[in-house]
């Protein structure tokens, strides 16, 4: 079976951590015996003209152990729906190069409609190849999707052979846009990377949080709640990730006088994330909206209990075994932080990890995906 995977975003020279979860799934598919070829339309902002020292056009390279074709070029029609015709033409050229060099494609699997799923639908219909779309993004909460783009996205939702959401909250949203039935297959977690390494709890309790530091991730709420929850320095909050509001978050920490107990780590690669998960006592993310929430799963893979606000994705993940699910308000977050600190010994690291393995290991998720492929071939 030859599967052409089309991610909407992916690792690049400027954004090396982008698409990490896609890469892990593609590698797991390959390990299961599926022939996987990656086709990525690497779109450069037109504002970067003269600043990128890379060759435009199609490239072929083995990346992360995966045969990867890229079409590198600028978006010459930003914010104009005509750009989709341009992207479709690029994907057509990529597809024909892949067909010539890698052979017949049995299934196309696109990840997110914007941009990849739209072009994937064009190729699927032109060459009569079954199309699976896994949606990872909410249109209701995306700041990049203009109203004029939605008809292209809805068309892909309605015309694909299988539409998958990564969580039940996202499934509910997608069902508003299409008559196509929506299935749920969660993201997988690389359990080889995230393992139980530390079950001892010292007097200094360490909370870890990780996200892009942007509006909607609940970092302001978390910082305020943490500052009010603990008056001494025996509890620490370590925040991983970077983004446009990092400076304002650091200023907030200073204004609250919490610089001795709240620190920022900046951007972390996968190994660094695993290391921080291993070092913490508990993980917390007070995000306003998540389609799934891979970071929660990574924490539980380490046997660490989690605190999550109800955000659409966390409801699928948090159980009585692995943590606390709360309303998105400061008073509830303060209570949850204190409760987690005071009752940490009630959580069983091995039970948390075993539950994670049963629900999110690559073997479980890949088996579900391959069953979809077989149904369509």
Coordinates of C-alpha atoms in Angstrom, one line a residue:
X1 CA 0.0 0.0 0.0
X2 CA 1.4 3.4 -1.0
X3 CA 0.1 6.4 0.9
X4 CA 0.7 10.0 -0.2
X5 CA 0.6 12.2 3.0
X6 CA 0.0 15.9 2.5
X7 CA 0.6 18.0 5.7
X8 CA -0.7 21.6 5.8
X9 CA 2.3 22.6 7.9
X10 CA 5.7 20.9 8.4
X11 CA 9.2 21.3 9.6
X12 CA 11.3 23.8 7.6
X13 CA 14.6 25.7 7.9
X14 CA 12.8 28.5 9.8
X15 CA 10.3 26.5 11.8
X16 CA 12.0 23.2 12.7
X17 CA 9.5 22.1 15.3
X18 CA 6.4 22.5 13.0
X19 CA 4.6 19.4 12.1
X20 CA 6.3 17.2 14.7
X21 CA 3.1 15.2 15.4
X22 CA 2.7 14.6 11.7
X23 CA 6.2 13.3 11.4
X24 CA 5.7 10.9 14.2
X25 CA 2.5 9.5 12.7
X26 CA 4.1 9.2 9.2
X27 CA 7.1 7.4 10.7
X28 CA 4.8 5.0 12.6
X29 CA 2.9 4.3 9.4
X30 CA 6.1 3.4 7.6
X31 CA 7.2 1.2 10.5
X32 CA 3.9 -0.7 10.1
X33 CA 4.8 -1.6 6.6
X34 CA 3.0 1.1 4.7
X35 CA 4.9 2.9 1.9
X36 CA 4.8 6.6 2.8
X37 CA 5.7 9.5 0.6
X38 CA 5.4 13.1 1.9
X39 CA 4.3 15.9 -0.4
X40 CA 4.6 19.3 1.1
X41 CA 3.7 22.6 -0.5
X42 CA 6.2 24.8 1.4
X43 CA 4.7 28.2 1.1
X44 CA 6.9 31.2 1.7
X45 CA 5.3 34.6 2.6
X46 CA 5.8 37.1 -0.2
X47 CA 7.3 39.5 2.4
X48 CA 10.3 37.1 2.6
X49 CA 11.4 37.8 -1.0
X50 CA 15.1 38.4 -0.9
X51 CA 15.5 36.9 2.5
X52 CA 15.4 33.2 1.8
X53 CA 18.5 31.6 0.4
X54 CA 16.9 28.4 -0.9
X55 CA 16.1 27.2 -4.4
X56 CA 12.5 27.5 -5.5
X57 CA 10.7 24.5 -7.1
X58 CA 10.6 20.8 -6.3
X59 CA 13.1 19.1 -4.1
X60 CA 13.4 15.5 -3.0
X61 CA 15.2 14.5 0.2
X62 CA 15.1 11.8 2.8
X63 CA 13.9 13.6 5.9
X64 CA 13.3 11.9 9.3
X65 CA 13.6 8.6 7.5
X66 CA 10.7 9.6 5.1
X67 CA 10.8 10.1 1.3
X68 CA 9.9 13.8 1.2
X69 CA 9.0 16.0 -1.8
X70 CA 8.6 19.7 -1.3
X71 CA 7.5 22.4 -3.7
X72 CA 9.2 25.6 -2.4
X73 CA 7.9 28.9 -3.5
X74 CA 6.3 32.2 -2.5
X75 CA 2.6 32.8 -2.1
X76 CA 2.2 35.3 -4.9
X77 CA -1.5 35.9 -4.2
X78 CA -1.8 36.4 -0.4
X79 CA -5.3 36.8 1.0
X80 CA -6.7 36.2 -2.5
X81 CA -8.7 33.0 -3.2
X82 CA -6.8 32.7 -6.5
X83 CA -3.9 31.4 -4.4
X84 CA -5.7 28.0 -4.1
X85 CA -5.5 27.5 -7.9
X86 CA -1.8 28.2 -7.6
X87 CA -1.4 25.7 -4.8
X88 CA -3.4 23.1 -6.7
X89 CA -1.1 23.5 -9.7
X90 CA 2.0 23.0 -7.5
X91 CA 0.5 19.9 -5.9
X92 CA -0.3 18.6 -9.3
X93 CA 3.3 18.9 -10.3
X94 CA 4.4 17.3 -7.1
X95 CA 2.0 14.5 -7.6
X96 CA 3.2 13.7 -11.1
X97 CA 6.8 13.8 -10.1
X98 CA 6.0 11.3 -7.2
X99 CA 3.9 9.1 -9.5
X100 CA 6.9 8.9 -12.0
X101 CA 9.5 8.2 -9.3
X102 CA 7.6 6.3 -6.6
X103 CA 4.9 4.5 -8.5
X104 CA 1.1 4.3 -8.1
X105 CA -0.5 6.0 -5.1
X106 CA -3.3 4.0 -3.4
X107 CA -4.5 6.6 -0.8
X108 CA -4.0 10.3 -0.3
X109 CA -4.1 11.3 3.4
X110 CA -4.2 15.1 4.0
X111 CA -3.7 16.6 7.5
X112 CA -5.8 19.7 7.9
X113 CA -7.7 21.3 5.1
X114 CA -6.0 24.7 5.2
X115 CA -3.8 24.4 3.0
X116 CA -3.1 20.8 2.3
X117 CA -6.6 19.3 2.3
X118 CA -7.8 21.6 -0.4
X119 CA -5.0 20.7 -2.8
X120 CA -5.3 17.1 -1.9
X121 CA -9.0 17.1 -2.8
X122 CA -8.1 18.6 -6.2
X123 CA -5.6 15.8 -6.8
X124 CA -8.0 13.1 -5.5
X125 CA -10.8 14.1 -7.9
X126 CA -8.5 14.6 -10.9
X127 CA -6.8 11.3 -10.6
X128 CA -9.6 9.3 -8.9
X129 CA -7.6 8.4 -5.8
X130 CA -9.4 7.9 -2.4
X131 CA -8.9 10.8 0.0
X132 CA -8.7 10.8 3.8
X133 CA -8.6 14.1 5.6
X134 CA -7.7 14.4 9.2
X135 CA -8.6 17.8 10.6
X136 CA -6.5 19.2 13.4
X137 CA -7.7 22.8 13.3
X138 CA -10.9 24.5 14.4
X139 CA -12.3 27.0 11.9
X140 CA -14.1 28.8 14.7
X141 CA -10.8 29.5 16.5
X142 CA -8.4 30.0 13.6
X143 CA -7.1 33.5 13.0
X144 CA -5.8 32.6 9.6
X145 CA -8.9 31.4 7.8
X146 CA -10.8 34.2 6.0
X147 CA -14.5 33.8 5.2
X148 CA -13.8 33.6 1.5
X149 CA -11.6 30.5 2.1
X150 CA -14.3 28.5 3.8
X151 CA -16.1 27.4 0.6
X152 CA -12.9 25.6 -0.5
X153 CA -12.5 24.0 2.9
X154 CA -16.1 22.9 3.0
X155 CA -15.8 21.5 -0.5
X156 CA -13.0 19.3 0.6
X157 CA -14.9 18.2 3.7
X158 CA -17.9 17.1 1.6
X159 CA -16.0 15.4 -1.2
X160 CA -13.3 13.4 0.7
X161 CA -13.9 9.7 1.2
X162 CA -13.2 9.8 4.9
X163 CA -13.2 12.8 7.3
X164 CA -11.5 12.4 10.6
X165 CA -11.3 14.7 13.6
X166 CA -8.6 14.4 16.3
X167 CA -11.1 14.9 19.1
X168 CA -14.8 14.8 19.8
X169 CA -15.0 18.5 20.4
X170 CA -13.7 19.1 16.9
X171 CA -16.0 16.4 15.5
X172 CA -19.0 18.3 16.8
X173 CA -17.8 21.5 15.0
X174 CA -17.0 19.7 11.7
X175 CA -20.4 18.2 11.7
X176 CA -21.9 21.7 11.2
X177 CA -20.0 22.1 7.9
X178 CA -20.6 18.8 6.1
X179 CA -23.1 16.0 5.6
X180 CA -20.1 13.6 5.5
X181 CA -19.9 11.4 8.6
X182 CA -17.0 12.4 10.9
X183 CA -14.9 9.8 12.7
X184 CA -12.5 10.4 15.6
X185 CA -9.0 9.1 15.6
X186 CA -6.7 10.8 18.2
X187 CA -3.1 11.8 17.6
X188 CA -0.5 9.3 18.7
X189 CA 2.3 9.8 21.1
X190 CA 5.9 8.6 20.8
X191 CA 6.0 6.5 23.9
X192 CA 9.7 5.6 23.2
X193 CA 10.5 9.3 23.9
X194 CA 8.2 9.9 26.9
X195 CA 8.8 7.4 29.7
X196 CA 8.5 7.2 33.5
X197 CA 11.9 8.3 34.8
X198 CA 11.1 10.1 38.1
X199 CA 8.4 9.3 40.6
X200 CA 10.0 10.9 43.6
X201 CA 8.5 14.2 44.9
X202 CA 10.8 16.6 46.7
X203 CA 9.8 19.5 49.0
X204 CA 10.1 21.8 45.9
X205 CA 7.0 20.9 43.8
X206 CA 7.4 21.6 40.1
X207 CA 4.6 22.3 37.7
X208 CA 5.3 22.3 34.0
X209 CA 3.3 24.0 31.2
X210 CA 4.0 24.0 27.4
X211 CA 2.4 25.9 24.6
X212 CA 2.9 28.5 21.9
X213 CA 2.8 31.7 23.8
X214 CA -0.1 33.2 22.0
X215 CA -3.6 34.5 23.0
X216 CA -6.0 31.7 23.9
X217 CA -3.5 29.4 25.5
X218 CA -4.5 30.6 29.0
X219 CA -1.0 31.6 30.1
X220 CA -2.1 34.9 31.7
X221 CA -4.8 33.0 33.7
X222 CA -2.3 30.3 34.8
X223 CA 0.4 32.9 35.9
X224 CA -2.2 34.8 38.0
X225 CA -3.7 31.7 39.5
X226 CA -0.3 30.2 40.3
X227 CA 0.9 33.4 41.9
X228 CA -2.2 33.5 44.1
X229 CA -2.2 29.8 44.9
X230 CA 1.2 29.6 46.4
X231 CA 2.7 32.3 48.6
X232 CA 6.1 30.6 49.2
X233 CA 8.8 29.5 46.8
X234 CA 8.3 25.7 47.5
X235 CA 6.2 25.5 44.3
X236 CA 7.7 26.4 40.9
X237 CA 6.0 26.9 37.6
X238 CA 8.2 26.3 34.5
X239 CA 6.8 27.4 31.1
X240 CA 8.1 26.1 27.8
X241 CA 7.4 27.6 24.4
X242 CA 7.7 30.9 22.7
X243 CA 5.4 33.4 20.9
X244 CA 4.3 36.9 20.4
X245 CA 3.0 37.5 24.0
X246 CA 6.1 36.1 25.8
X247 CA 7.4 39.5 26.7
X248 CA 4.0 40.6 28.2
X249 CA 3.8 37.4 30.1
X250 CA 7.3 38.0 31.6
X251 CA 6.2 41.5 32.5
X252 CA 3.1 40.1 34.2
X253 CA 5.3 37.7 36.3
X254 CA 7.4 40.7 37.4
X255 CA 4.4 42.8 38.2
X256 CA 3.1 40.0 40.5
X257 CA 6.4 39.6 42.2
X258 CA 6.6 36.0 41.1
X259 CA 9.9 35.9 39.3
X260 CA 11.4 33.6 41.9
X261 CA 8.8 30.9 41.3
X262 CA 7.8 31.3 37.6
X263 CA 10.3 30.9 34.8
X264 CA 10.3 30.7 31.0
X265 CA 12.4 28.2 29.0
X266 CA 11.7 29.3 25.4
X267 CA 11.3 27.0 22.5
X268 CA 12.0 23.3 23.2
X269 CA 12.7 20.5 20.9
X270 CA 11.1 17.1 21.4
X271 CA 13.9 15.7 23.5
X272 CA 13.9 18.8 25.7
X273 CA 10.1 18.5 26.1
X274 CA 10.6 14.9 27.2
X275 CA 13.2 16.0 29.7
X276 CA 11.0 18.7 31.2
X277 CA 8.1 16.3 31.5
X278 CA 10.3 13.8 33.3
X279 CA 11.5 16.5 35.8
X280 CA 8.1 17.9 36.7
X281 CA 5.7 16.7 39.3
X282 CA 2.5 17.7 37.4
X283 CA 1.6 19.2 34.1
X284 CA -0.9 22.1 33.7
X285 CA -2.4 23.9 30.7
X286 CA -5.3 26.3 31.0
X287 CA -5.9 26.7 27.3
X288 CA -9.2 28.2 26.1
X289 CA -9.5 25.8 23.1
X290 CA -7.8 22.7 22.0
X291 CA -8.8 20.3 19.2
X292 CA -7.0 17.6 21.0
X293 CA -4.0 18.5 23.3
X294 CA -1.0 16.3 22.6
X295 CA 0.9 17.9 25.5
X296 CA -1.5 16.4 27.9
X297 CA -0.9 12.9 26.4
X298 CA 2.9 13.4 26.6
X299 CA 2.6 14.2 30.3
X300 CA 0.6 11.1 31.0
X301 CA 3.0 9.0 29.0
X302 CA 5.5 10.1 31.6
X303 CA 3.1 9.1 34.3
X304 CA 2.5 12.7 35.3
X305 CA -0.9 13.9 36.4
X306 CA -2.5 16.8 34.5
X307 CA -4.6 19.8 35.2
X308 CA -6.7 20.9 32.2
X309 CA -9.5 23.4 31.6
X310 CA -12.5 22.3 29.7
X311 CA -11.5 23.4 26.2
X312 CA -13.0 20.9 23.7
X313 CA -10.0 18.6 23.5
X314 CA -9.1 17.9 27.1
X315 CA -12.5 16.3 27.8
X316 CA -11.4 13.3 25.7
X317 CA -8.2 13.0 27.7
X318 CA -8.6 13.8 31.4
X319 CA -9.9 10.9 33.6
X320 CA -10.2 10.3 37.3
X321 CA -6.9 8.3 37.1
X322 CA -4.8 11.0 35.4
X323 CA -5.8 14.4 36.7
X324 CA -8.3 17.2 37.2
X325 CA -10.6 18.8 34.6
X326 CA -11.9 22.2 35.6
X327 CA -13.9 25.2 34.4
X328 CA -11.9 28.0 32.8
X329 CA -11.9 30.4 35.8
X330 CA -9.1 31.5 38.1
X331 CA -10.8 30.4 41.3
X332 CA -11.1 26.8 40.0
X333 CA -7.5 26.8 38.7
X334 CA -6.2 28.0 42.1
X335 CA -8.2 25.2 43.8
X336 CA -6.9 22.6 41.3
X337 CA -3.2 23.7 41.6
X338 CA -3.5 23.5 45.4
X339 CA -5.3 20.2 45.3
X340 CA -2.7 18.7 43.0
X341 CA 0.1 19.8 45.2
X342 CA -1.5 18.5 48.4
X343 CA -2.7 15.2 46.9
X344 CA 0.1 14.2 44.5
X345 CA 0.7 10.9 46.2
X346 CA -2.8 9.8 45.3
X347 CA -1.8 9.5 41.7
X348 CA -0.2 6.3 40.5
X349 CA 2.4 7.0 37.7
X350 CA 2.3 3.5 36.3
X351 CA -1.5 3.5 36.1
X352 CA -1.4 6.9 34.4
X353 CA 1.1 5.6 31.8
X354 CA -0.7 2.3 31.2
X355 CA -4.0 4.1 30.5
X356 CA -2.1 6.4 28.1
X357 CA -0.6 3.4 26.3
X358 CA -4.0 1.7 26.0
X359 CA -5.6 4.8 24.4
X360 CA -2.8 6.6 22.5
X361 CA 0.1 4.4 21.6
X362 CA 1.2 4.3 18.0
X363 CA 0.1 0.7 17.6
X364 CA -3.5 1.6 18.7
X365 CA -3.7 4.8 16.5
X366 CA -2.0 3.3 13.4
X367 CA -4.2 0.3 13.5
X368 CA -7.3 2.5 13.4
X369 CA -5.8 4.5 10.4
X370 CA -4.8 1.4 8.4
X371 CA -8.3 0.0 8.9
X372 CA -9.7 3.2 7.3
X373 CA -7.3 2.8 4.3
X374 CA -8.3 -0.8 3.8
X375 CA -12.0 0.1 3.8
X376 CA -11.3 2.6 1.0
X377 CA -9.1 0.5 -1.3

